[in-house]
Every structure is written in structure tokens, then in C-alpha cells.
Tab-separated table of C-alpha atoms in Angstrom:
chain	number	residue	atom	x	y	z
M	5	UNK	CA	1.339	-36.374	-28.626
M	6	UNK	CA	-0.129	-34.859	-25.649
M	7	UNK	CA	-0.776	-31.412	-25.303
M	8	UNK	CA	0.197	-29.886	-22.253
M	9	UNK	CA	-1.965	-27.251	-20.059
M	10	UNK	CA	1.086	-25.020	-20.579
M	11	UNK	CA	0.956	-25.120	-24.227
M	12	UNK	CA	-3.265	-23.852	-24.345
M	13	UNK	CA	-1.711	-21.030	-22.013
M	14	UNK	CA	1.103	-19.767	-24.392
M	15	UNK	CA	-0.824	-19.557	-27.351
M	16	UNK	CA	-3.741	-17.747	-25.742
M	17	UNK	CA	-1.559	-15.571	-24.284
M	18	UNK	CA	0.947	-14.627	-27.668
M	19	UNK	CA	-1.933	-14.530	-30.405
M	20	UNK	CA	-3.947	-11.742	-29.557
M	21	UNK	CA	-6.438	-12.073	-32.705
M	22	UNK	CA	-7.140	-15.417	-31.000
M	23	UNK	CA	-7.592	-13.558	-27.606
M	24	UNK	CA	-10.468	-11.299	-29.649
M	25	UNK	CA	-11.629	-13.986	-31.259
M	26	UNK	CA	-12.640	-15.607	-27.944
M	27	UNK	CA	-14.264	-12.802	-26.833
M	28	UNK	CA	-16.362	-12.104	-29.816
M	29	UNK	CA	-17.349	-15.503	-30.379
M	30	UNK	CA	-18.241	-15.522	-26.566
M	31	UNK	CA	-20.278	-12.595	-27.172
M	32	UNK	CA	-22.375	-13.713	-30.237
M	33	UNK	CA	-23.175	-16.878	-28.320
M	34	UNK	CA	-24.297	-15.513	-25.189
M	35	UNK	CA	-26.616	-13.425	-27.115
M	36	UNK	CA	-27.965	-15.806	-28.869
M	37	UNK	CA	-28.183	-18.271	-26.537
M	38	UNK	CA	-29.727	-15.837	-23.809
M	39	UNK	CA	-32.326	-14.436	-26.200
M	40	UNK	CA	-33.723	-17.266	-27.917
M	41	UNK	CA	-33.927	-18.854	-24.340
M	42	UNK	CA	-37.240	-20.597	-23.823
M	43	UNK	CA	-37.957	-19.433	-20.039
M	44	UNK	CA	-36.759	-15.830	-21.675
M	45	UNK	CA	-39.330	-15.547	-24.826
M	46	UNK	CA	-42.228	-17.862	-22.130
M	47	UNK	CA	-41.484	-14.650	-20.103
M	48	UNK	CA	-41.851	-12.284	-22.896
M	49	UNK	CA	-44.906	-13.361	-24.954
M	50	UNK	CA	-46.964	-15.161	-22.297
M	51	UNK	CA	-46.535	-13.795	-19.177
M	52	UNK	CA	-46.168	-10.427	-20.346
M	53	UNK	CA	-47.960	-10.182	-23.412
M	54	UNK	CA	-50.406	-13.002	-22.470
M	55	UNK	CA	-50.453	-14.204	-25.605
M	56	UNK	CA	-47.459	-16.818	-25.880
M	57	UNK	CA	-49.402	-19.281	-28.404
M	58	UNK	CA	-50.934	-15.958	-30.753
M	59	UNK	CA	-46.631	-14.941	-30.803
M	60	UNK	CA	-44.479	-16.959	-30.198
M	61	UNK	CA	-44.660	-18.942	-33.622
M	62	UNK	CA	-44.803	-15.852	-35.786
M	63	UNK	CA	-41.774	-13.426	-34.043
M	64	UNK	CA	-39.806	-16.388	-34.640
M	65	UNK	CA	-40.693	-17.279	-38.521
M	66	UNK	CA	-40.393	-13.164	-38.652
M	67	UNK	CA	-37.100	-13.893	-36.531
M	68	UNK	CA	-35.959	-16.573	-39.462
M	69	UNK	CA	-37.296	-14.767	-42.434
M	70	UNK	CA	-35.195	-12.030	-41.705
M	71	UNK	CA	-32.463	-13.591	-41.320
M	72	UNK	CA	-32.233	-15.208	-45.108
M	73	UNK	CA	-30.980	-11.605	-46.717
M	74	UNK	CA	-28.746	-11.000	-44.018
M	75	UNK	CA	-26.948	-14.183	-44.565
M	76	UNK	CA	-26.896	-13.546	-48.166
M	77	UNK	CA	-25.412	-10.083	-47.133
M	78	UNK	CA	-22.598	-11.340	-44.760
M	79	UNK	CA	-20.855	-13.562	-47.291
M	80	UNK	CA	-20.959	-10.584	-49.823
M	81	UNK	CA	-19.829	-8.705	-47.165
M	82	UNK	CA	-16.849	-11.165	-46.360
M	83	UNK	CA	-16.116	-11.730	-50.029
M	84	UNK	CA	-15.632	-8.177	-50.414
M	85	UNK	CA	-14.047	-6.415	-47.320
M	86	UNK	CA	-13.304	-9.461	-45.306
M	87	UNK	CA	-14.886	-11.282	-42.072
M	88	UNK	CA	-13.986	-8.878	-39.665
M	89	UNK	CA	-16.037	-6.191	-41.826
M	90	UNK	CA	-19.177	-8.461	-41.875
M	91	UNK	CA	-18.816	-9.334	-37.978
M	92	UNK	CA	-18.844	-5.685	-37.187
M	93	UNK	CA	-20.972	-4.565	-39.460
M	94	UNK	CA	-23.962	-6.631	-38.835
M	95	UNK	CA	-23.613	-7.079	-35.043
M	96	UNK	CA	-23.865	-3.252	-35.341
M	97	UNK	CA	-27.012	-3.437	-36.813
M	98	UNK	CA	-28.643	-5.574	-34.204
M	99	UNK	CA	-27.388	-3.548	-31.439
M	100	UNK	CA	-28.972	-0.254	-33.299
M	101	UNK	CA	-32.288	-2.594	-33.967
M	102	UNK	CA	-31.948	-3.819	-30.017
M	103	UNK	CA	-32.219	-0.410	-29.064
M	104	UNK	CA	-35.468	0.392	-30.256
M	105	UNK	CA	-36.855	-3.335	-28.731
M	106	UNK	CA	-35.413	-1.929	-25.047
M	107	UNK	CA	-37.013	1.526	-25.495
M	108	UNK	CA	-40.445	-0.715	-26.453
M	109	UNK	CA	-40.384	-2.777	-23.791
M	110	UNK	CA	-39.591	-0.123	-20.826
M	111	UNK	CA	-42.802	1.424	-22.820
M	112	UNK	CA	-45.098	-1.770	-21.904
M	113	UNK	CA	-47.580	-2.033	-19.686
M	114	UNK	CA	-50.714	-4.275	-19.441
M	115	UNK	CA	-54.205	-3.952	-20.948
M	116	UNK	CA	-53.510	-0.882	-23.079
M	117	UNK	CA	-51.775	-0.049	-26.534
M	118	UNK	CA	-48.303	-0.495	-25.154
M	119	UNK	CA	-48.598	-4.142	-25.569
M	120	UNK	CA	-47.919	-6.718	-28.737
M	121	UNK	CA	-50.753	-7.686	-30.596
M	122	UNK	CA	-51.531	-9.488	-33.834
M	123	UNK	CA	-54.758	-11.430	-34.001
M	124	UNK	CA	-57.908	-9.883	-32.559
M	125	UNK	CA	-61.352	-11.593	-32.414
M	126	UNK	CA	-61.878	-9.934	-35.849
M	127	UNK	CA	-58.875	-11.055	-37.685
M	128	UNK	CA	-55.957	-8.818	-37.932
M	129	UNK	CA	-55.240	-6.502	-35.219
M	130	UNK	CA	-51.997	-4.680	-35.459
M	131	UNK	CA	-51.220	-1.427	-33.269
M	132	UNK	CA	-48.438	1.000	-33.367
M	133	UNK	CA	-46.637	-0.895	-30.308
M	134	UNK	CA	-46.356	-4.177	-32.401
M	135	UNK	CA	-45.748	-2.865	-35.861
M	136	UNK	CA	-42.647	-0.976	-34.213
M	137	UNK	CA	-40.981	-4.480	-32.379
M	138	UNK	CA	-41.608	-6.113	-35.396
M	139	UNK	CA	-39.239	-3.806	-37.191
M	140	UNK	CA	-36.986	-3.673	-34.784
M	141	UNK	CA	-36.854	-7.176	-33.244
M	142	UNK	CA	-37.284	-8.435	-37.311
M	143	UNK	CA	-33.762	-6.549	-38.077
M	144	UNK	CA	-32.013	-7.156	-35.155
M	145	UNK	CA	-33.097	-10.790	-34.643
M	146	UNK	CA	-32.244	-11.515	-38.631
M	147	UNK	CA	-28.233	-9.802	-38.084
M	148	UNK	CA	-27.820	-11.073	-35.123
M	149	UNK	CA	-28.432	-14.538	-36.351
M	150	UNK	CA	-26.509	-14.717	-39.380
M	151	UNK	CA	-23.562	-13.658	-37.481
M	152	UNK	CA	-24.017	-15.400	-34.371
M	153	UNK	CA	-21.850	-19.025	-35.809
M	154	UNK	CA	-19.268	-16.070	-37.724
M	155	UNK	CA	-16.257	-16.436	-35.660
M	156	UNK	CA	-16.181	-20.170	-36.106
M	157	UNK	CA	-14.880	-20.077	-39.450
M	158	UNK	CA	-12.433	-17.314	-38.559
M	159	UNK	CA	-10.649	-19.685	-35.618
M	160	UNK	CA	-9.186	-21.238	-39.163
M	161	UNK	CA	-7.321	-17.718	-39.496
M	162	UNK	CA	-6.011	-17.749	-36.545
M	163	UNK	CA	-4.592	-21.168	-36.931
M	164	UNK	CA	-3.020	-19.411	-40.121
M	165	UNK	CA	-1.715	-16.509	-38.484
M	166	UNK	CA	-0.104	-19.024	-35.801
M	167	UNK	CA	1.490	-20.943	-38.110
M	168	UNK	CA	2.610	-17.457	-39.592
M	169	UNK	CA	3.681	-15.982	-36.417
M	170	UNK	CA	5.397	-19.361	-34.761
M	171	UNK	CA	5.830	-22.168	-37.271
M	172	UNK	CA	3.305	-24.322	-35.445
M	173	UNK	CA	0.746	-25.690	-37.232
M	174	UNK	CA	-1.730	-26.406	-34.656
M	175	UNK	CA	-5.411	-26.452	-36.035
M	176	UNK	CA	-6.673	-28.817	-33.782
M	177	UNK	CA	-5.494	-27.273	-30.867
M	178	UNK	CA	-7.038	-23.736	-31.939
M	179	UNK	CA	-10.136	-25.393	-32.370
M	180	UNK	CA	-10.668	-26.865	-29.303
M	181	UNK	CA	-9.922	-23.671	-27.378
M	182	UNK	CA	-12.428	-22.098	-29.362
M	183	UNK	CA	-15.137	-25.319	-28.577
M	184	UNK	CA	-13.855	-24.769	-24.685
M	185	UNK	CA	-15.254	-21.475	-25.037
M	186	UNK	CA	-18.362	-21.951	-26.541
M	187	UNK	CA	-19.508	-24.730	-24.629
M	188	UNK	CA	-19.113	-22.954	-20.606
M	189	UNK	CA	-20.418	-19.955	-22.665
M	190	UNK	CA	-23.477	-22.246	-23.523
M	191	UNK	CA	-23.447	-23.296	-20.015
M	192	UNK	CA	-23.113	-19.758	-18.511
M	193	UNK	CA	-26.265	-19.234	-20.548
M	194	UNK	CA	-29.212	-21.657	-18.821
M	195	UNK	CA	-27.501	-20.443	-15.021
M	196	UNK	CA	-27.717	-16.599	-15.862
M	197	UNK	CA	-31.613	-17.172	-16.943
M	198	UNK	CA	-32.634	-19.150	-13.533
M	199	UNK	CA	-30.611	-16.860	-11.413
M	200	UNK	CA	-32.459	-13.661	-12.712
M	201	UNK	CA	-35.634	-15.543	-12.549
M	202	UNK	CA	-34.874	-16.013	-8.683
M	203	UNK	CA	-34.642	-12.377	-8.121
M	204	UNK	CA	-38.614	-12.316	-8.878
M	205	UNK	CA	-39.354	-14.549	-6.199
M	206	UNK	CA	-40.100	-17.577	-8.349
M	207	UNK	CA	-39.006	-21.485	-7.453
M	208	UNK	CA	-39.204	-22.737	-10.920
M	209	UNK	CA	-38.929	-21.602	-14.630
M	210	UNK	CA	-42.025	-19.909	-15.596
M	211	UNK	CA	-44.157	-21.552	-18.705
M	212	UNK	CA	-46.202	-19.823	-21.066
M	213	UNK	CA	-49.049	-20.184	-18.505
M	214	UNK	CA	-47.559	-19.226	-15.224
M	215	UNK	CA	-49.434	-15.514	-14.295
M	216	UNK	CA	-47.061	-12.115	-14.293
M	217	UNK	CA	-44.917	-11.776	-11.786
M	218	UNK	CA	-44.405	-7.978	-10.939
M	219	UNK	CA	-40.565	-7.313	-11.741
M	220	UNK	CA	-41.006	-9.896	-14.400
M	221	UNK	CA	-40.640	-6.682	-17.081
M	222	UNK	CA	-37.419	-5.983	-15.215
M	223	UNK	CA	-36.123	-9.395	-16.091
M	224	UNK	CA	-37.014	-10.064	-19.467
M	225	UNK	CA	-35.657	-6.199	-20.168
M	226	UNK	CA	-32.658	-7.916	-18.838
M	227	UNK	CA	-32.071	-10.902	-20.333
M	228	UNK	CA	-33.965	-10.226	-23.547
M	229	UNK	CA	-32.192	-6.838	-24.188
M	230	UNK	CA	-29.506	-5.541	-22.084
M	231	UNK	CA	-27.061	-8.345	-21.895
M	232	UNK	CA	-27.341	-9.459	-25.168
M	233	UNK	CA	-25.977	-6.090	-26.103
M	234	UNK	CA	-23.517	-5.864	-23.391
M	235	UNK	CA	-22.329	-8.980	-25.038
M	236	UNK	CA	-22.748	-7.384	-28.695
M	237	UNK	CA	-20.619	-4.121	-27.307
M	238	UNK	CA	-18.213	-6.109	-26.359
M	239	UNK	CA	-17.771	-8.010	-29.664
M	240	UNK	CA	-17.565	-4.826	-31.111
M	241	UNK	CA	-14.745	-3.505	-29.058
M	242	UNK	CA	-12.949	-6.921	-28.950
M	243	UNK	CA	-13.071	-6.829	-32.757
M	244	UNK	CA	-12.049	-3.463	-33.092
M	245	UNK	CA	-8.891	-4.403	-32.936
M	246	UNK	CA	-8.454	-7.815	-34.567
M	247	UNK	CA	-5.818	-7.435	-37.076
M	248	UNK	CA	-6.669	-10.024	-39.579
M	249	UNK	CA	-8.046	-8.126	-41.946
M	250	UNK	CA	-8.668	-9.629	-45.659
M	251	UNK	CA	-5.645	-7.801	-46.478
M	252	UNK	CA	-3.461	-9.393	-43.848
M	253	UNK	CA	-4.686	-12.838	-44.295
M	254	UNK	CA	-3.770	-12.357	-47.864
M	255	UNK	CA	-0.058	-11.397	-46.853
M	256	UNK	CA	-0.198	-13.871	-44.535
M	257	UNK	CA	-1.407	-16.978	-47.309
M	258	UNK	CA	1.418	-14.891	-49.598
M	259	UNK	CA	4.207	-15.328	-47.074
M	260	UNK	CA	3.268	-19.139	-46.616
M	261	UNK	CA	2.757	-19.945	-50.554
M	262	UNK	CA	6.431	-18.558	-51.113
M	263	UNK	CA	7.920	-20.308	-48.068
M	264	UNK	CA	6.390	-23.906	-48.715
M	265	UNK	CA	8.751	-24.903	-51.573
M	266	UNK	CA	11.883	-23.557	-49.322
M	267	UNK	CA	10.734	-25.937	-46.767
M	268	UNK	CA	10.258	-28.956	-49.249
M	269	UNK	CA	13.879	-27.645	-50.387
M	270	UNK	CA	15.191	-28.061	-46.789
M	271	UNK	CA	13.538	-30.991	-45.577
M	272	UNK	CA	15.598	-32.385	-48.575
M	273	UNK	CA	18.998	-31.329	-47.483
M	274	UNK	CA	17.621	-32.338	-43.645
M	275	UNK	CA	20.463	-34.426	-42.475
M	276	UNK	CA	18.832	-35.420	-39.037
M	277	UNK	CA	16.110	-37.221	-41.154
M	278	UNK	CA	12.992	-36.255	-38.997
M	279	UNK	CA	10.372	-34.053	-39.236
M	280	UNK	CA	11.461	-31.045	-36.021
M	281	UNK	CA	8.152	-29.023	-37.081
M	282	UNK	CA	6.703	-27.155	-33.905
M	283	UNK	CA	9.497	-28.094	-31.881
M	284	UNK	CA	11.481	-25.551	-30.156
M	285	UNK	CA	15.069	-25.752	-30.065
M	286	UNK	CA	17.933	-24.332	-27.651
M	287	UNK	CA	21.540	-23.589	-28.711
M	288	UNK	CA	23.987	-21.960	-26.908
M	289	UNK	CA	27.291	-20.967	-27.950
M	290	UNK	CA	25.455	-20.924	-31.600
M	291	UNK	CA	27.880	-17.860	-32.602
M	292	UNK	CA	30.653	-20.757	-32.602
M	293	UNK	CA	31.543	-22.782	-35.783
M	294	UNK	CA	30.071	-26.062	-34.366
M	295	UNK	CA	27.040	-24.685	-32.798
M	296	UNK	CA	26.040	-22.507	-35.928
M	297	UNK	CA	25.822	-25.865	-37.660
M	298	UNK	CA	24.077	-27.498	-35.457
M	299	UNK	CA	21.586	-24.642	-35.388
M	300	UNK	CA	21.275	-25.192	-39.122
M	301	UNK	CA	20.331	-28.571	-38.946
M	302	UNK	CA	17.149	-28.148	-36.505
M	303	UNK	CA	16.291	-25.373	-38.507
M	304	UNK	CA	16.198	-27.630	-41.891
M	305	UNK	CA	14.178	-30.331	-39.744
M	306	UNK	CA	11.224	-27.553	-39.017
M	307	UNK	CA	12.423	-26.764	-35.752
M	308	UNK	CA	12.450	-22.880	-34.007
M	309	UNK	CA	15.784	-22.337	-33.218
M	310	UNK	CA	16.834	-20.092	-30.167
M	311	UNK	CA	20.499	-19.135	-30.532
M	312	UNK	CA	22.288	-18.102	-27.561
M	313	UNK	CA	25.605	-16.594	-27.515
M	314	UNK	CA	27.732	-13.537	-26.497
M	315	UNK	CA	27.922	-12.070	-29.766
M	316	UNK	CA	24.934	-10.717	-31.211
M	317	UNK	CA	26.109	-9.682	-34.268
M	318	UNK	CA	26.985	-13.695	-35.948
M	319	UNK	CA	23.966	-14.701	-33.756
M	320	UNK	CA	21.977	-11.954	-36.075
M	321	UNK	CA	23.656	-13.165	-39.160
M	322	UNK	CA	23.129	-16.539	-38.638
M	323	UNK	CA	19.071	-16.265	-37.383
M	324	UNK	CA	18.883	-14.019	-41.011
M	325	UNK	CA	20.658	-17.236	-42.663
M	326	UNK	CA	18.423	-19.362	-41.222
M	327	UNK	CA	15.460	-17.069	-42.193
M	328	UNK	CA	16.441	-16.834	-45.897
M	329	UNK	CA	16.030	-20.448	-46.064
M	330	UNK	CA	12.676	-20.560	-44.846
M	331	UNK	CA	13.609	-21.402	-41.161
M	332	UNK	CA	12.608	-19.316	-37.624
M	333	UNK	CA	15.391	-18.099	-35.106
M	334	UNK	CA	16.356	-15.578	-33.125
M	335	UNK	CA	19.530	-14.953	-31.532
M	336	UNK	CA	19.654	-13.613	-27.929
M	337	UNK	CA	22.733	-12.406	-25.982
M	338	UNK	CA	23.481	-15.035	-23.165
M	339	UNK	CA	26.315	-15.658	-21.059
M	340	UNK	CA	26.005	-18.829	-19.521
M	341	UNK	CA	28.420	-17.743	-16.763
M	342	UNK	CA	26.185	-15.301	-15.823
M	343	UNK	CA	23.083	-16.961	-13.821
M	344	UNK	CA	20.520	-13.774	-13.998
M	345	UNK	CA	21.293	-13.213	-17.559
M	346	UNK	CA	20.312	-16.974	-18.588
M	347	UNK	CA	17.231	-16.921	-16.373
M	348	UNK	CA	15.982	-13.745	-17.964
M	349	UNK	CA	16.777	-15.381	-21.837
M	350	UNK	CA	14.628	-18.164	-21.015
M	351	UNK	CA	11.728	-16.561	-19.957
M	352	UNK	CA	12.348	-14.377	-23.548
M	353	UNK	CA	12.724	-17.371	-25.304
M	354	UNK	CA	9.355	-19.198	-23.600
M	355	UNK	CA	7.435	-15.666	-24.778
M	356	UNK	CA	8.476	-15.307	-27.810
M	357	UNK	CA	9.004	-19.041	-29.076
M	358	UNK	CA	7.640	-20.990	-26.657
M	359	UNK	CA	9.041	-23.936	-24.112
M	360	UNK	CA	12.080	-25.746	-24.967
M	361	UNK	CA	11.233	-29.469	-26.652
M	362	UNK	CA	15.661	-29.669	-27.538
M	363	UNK	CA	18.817	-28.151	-26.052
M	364	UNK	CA	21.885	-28.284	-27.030
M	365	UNK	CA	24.356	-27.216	-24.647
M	366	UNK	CA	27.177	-25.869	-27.147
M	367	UNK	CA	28.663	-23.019	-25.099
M	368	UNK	CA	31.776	-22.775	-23.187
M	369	UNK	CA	33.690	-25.927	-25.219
M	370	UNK	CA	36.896	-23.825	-25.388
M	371	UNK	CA	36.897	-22.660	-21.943
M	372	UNK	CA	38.527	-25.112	-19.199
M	373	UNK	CA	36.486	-23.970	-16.687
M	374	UNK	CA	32.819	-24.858	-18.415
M	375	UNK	CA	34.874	-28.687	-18.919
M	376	UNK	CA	33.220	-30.749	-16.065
M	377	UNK	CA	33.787	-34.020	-15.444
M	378	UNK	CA	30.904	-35.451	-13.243
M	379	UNK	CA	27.108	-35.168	-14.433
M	380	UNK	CA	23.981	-36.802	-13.819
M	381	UNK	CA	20.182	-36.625	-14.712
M	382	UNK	CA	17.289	-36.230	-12.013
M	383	UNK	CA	15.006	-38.289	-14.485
M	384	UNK	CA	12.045	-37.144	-11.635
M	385	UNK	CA	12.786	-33.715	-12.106
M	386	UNK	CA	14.555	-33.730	-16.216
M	387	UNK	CA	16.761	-31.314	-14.418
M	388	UNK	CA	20.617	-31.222	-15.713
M	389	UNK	CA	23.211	-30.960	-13.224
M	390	UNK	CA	26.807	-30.501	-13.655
M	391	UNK	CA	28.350	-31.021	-10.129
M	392	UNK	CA	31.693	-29.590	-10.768
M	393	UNK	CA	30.625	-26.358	-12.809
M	394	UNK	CA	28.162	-25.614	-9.679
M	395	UNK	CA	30.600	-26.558	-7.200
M	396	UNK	CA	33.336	-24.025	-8.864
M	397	UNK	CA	30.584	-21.175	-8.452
M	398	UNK	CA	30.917	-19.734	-12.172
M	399	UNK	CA	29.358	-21.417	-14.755
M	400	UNK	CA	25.585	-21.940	-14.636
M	401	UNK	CA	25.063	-24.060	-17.242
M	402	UNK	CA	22.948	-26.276	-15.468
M	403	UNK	CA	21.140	-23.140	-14.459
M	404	UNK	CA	19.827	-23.091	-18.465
M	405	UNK	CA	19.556	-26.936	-18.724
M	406	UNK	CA	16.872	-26.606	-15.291
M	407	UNK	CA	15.183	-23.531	-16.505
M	408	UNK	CA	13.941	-25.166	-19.921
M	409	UNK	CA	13.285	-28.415	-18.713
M	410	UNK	CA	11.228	-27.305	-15.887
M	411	UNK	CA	9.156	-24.973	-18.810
M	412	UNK	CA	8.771	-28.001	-21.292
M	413	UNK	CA	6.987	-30.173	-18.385
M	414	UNK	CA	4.227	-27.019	-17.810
């Protein structure tokens, strides 16, 4: 089935650990990718340092090296106190360790000790300045690594907590927001690099050979350092308040574990004989005899039931019915003679359960006046019209019918 634009929007918009996800993951892959850019480290080590073939190949084994515990210590980390915990914790670390490579570099200058060196003409030759970056770029490089891929597995979370929160069950579609993301991120990446570059005055990409550039420091201190923890800050902030904690998810897997054989029980008794999973369905009049059953049955076929009616006190009895059996409702006062009062329940119903796949237009069957005698179907527009109710000036009926059909084609 296709997915409609509409659809991506809603979800984004009601899970906010998604929302935070997006931006963390975001962050970790700008950094990364911005970093570990080769124009960026051809910059750095060559241009700069003059040295790009003497350190180049051993900051990045360092780079990898360090890494290996850190990786170790983010799954013990997520075993213990959860992903969030290990997300945080170690993009901390690299922004600390980050800190210390800025204050280095706005140190540098060429030809004397403030400069990185590792191999002299007599072997070895290690000075304060390098022994420093390697401890701090060694750290920071190493967390920052292992947790750069970490919100990738935690997308499969937030397909939980949808299902949790909604009743869809929508992996694939939480995945592929996710990939959205991290490809223009990936994009964004190679255009922030040549744009800074342009600010120096160059036409091209430097290599490894191209002389310095004066402002080049200012650049690399840029795109090496400063937006990499911009990024990192905001990962940290965006985090800060994800809410699916290892103890949530574990309510969360609890809650689904203990609803699954309900479900099995009521796909059983489902006397419409297909699977409604996902779908969102409209009832109004559902505090009436007939409509309450009806309700019943979409719930038992999977679906999310919206049940309008006047009286909110069956409509809550019925939605905690429905609930007890391992269903999702929610009962909303609407008077279908009342045209700003169904317009404002549909855009509650779109928030909170998203756009209408089934209505059933239940209310008004013991009231002469909602009786009409002449409808049709725009098929171009999936608009209902019912000439007579519209014509008499107080029913809007049709009002309800155009309002969710014009949502479910977003």
C-alpha cells in the first residue's frame, strides 16, 4: 500500500522520541562525516602541519585503536543503563576530548613547537604539542566513533513505542525516515566542506600538496572542531529529553507481551474477517446501541476507533470496553448538527489518531431531520454530500464525511 506524504508528516510530528532521534542521529553523522572528511584532514596534516604522508596514516590507526574499548564500553553501557545512557555518555566524552584539540589548534603556528610532529630525521620526535592532540584527538576520535552508527539501532524503539502509542506497526516506514535523514545529512556534509574552503580564496579542494593558504587555520578550526561539536551539543540536548529509557522500553515490551494474546483472542471473535490493523476508524453516534457495536467490531479487526457522540460518559465506557480487550479508542463529544464542533473533532481525531481510512456515519438515525433522501459521491473529490441535510441548513453531516476524506487523501 502506498504511503502517503501526509502519513511521514503525522508520525514525525506525534512521536517526539522519533523527532530526537532525528536530530541526534543527524548530529553524530555530520560529525563524523565532516571530520573524517578528506579535503578536512588534507587541510589539517598537510597544509598545515606539512606533513600529511608522516600523519595522516598514524592519527587514524590511533583514531581506530581507540575506538575498540569504547565500543566494548558502549554495549556494556547499553546493557546496563540503556542506549540513551551510552549515547550521552560517550558523545560527552568527545566533546570534553574536542575541547582540548580546538584549544591546540588556535595554539598552532608554523615552524615552531606548536606544531604536530612524530618522525624526525633521527627517529622519534615527539613534542609537547603532539603528545597533547594525541590524547585528546585519540579519546575523542575513539567515542565519537563508536557512537556515531548508535541511533540506528534505536529507530527500532521508536517503531516500538509507535506501535505502543498508536497501534501501527510501521517499521519500515520509521526506517526510511531515519535513511531520509542520514543520507541529505551525508549530502549536507561534502557542500559545507567546499563552501568553507571558498571563503579562503581557493577554486578547488586542496590536496595534501597544495601550499597554506592564510585563513586555512580558520577553516580547519571550523570544520575539524567547532561544528562537529555544535552538532555533538546538539545531540546532547536533543537526547536530553528522549524518553525511552531502558526502563520505558521495558514497560513498553511489557504492555505489548500482555496485549498480544488479547489480540489473537479478538481477531478470533473478528466477525468482519479482515485484518483492520493501522487503520483508523470513524463512528458517530457510537453512544447508540447500533453504533457501539459497530465500534466493537473495527476494534476486534485491529482498527483505532474514534467514537463520536453527544454523550461522553457511554462514549468513555465503551472506549474503556474496547481498551480492556486489547483495542484503541477514544470517545470525543460531537454533535453532528453543529458544523464548528465536527470540524474541530476532526482535526483532534487526525492529532491524536491519525487520518480517517473508515467512517461510519451512525449518528442522527432516530432523528427525522438527519433522514435524507438524495446523496451522491464526488468520486474526484471522495467528498460525501447529502443534498437535503445541507439544503435544510442543520445537519452537517456531510461536513464530517468531507473533513476526513479530504485528510485520508494528504
Amino acid at each position: 500500500e502506498k504511503v502517503k506524504v501526509s502519513e511521514y508528516v503525522q508520525i514525525i510530528k506525534n512521536n517526539n522520541p522519533m523527532q530526537r532521534l532525528m536530530v541526534a542521529g543527524a548530529g553524530c553523522k555530520l560529525a563524523l562525516s565532516i571530520a573524517t572528511n578528506t579535503t578536512v584532514l588534507c587541510m589539517l596534516y598537510g597544509c598545515m602541519m606539512g606533513n600529511y604522508d608522516g600523519l595522516y596514516l598514524p592519527m587514524m590507526v590511533l583514531g581506530y585503536v581507540c575506538s575498540v574499548p569504547f565500543f566494548l564500553l558502549t554495549v556494556r553501557t547499553s546493557q546496563k543503563e540503556g542506549q540513551k545512557a551510552s549515547l550521552m555518555k560517550y558523545v560527552s566524552v568527545a566533546l570534553v576530548c574536542y575541547v582540548g584539540v580546538l584549544v591546540l589548534l588556535l595554539l598552532w603556528s608554523r615552524g615552531d613547537a606548536f606544531t604536530l610532529s612524530i618522525l624526525g630525521e633521527n627517529g622519534l620526535s615527539l613534542n609537547l604539542y603532539t603528545i597533547l592532540f594525541i590524547a585528546f584527538f585519540g579519546i575523542g576520535y575513539g567515542a565519537y566513533y563508536a557512537t556515531a552508527d548508535m541511533p540506528i539501532p534505536m529507530v527500532a524503539d521508536c517503531s516500538d513505542y509507535e506501535t505502543y502509542r498508536s497501534g501501527n506497526y510501521i517499521p519500515g516506514i520509521m526506517g526510511t525516515l531515519f535513511s531520509l535523514v542520514d543520507k541529505l545529512v551525508s549530502s549536507l556534509s561534502a557542500t559545507v566542506v567546499g563552501i568553507a574552503v571558498s571563503f579562503v580564496g581557493l577554486q578547488s579542494l586542496p590536496t595534501q600538496y597544495d601550499p597554506y593558504t592564510p585563513g586555512m587555520n580558520w577553516v580547519v578550526i571550523v570544520l575539524f572542531c567547532i561544528i562537529p561539536m555544535v552538532a555533538w551539543a546538539a545531540t546532547l540536548i536533543a537526547m536530553k529529553g528522549y524518553t525511552l529509557t531502558g526502563a520505558k522500553m521495558k514497560e513498553i515490551q511489557a504492555v505489548s507481551t500482555a496485549a498480544e494474546p488479547v489480540k489473537r483472542k479478538n481477531m478470533e471473535q473478528n466477525v468482519l474477517n479482515t485484518d483492520l490493523t493501522g487503520k483508523v476508524a470513524v463512528v458517530t453516534g457510537a453512544s447508540g446501541t447500533l453504533c457501539s457495536i459497530f465500534a466493537n467490531a473495527l476494534a476486534r479487526a485491529g482498527a483505532k476507533v474514534a467514537l463520536l457522540g453527544r454523550n461522553m460518559d457511554k462514549l468513555k465506557e465503551l472506549a474503556d470496553e474496547i481498551e480492556a480487550e486489547g483495542g484503541t479508542a477514544k470517545g470525543y463529544t460531537c454533535n453532528v448538527m453543529n458544523k464548528a464542533n465536527c470540524l474541530q473533532v476532526a482535526e483532534d481525531v487526525m492529532a491524536e489518531l491519525g487520518p480517517c481510512d473508515i467512517l461510519v456515519n451512525g449518528a442522527g438515525g432516530n432523528n427525522a431531520r438527519a433522514n435524507g433522501t438524495t446523496a451522491f459521491t464526488d468520486c474526484e473529490t471522495q467528498t460525501v454530500v447529502h443534498r437535503d441535510r445541507v439544503d435544510q441548513g442543520n445537519n452537517h453531516f456531510d461536513v464530517v464525511a468531507r473533513h476526513y476524506h479530504l485528510y485520508a487523501l494528504w
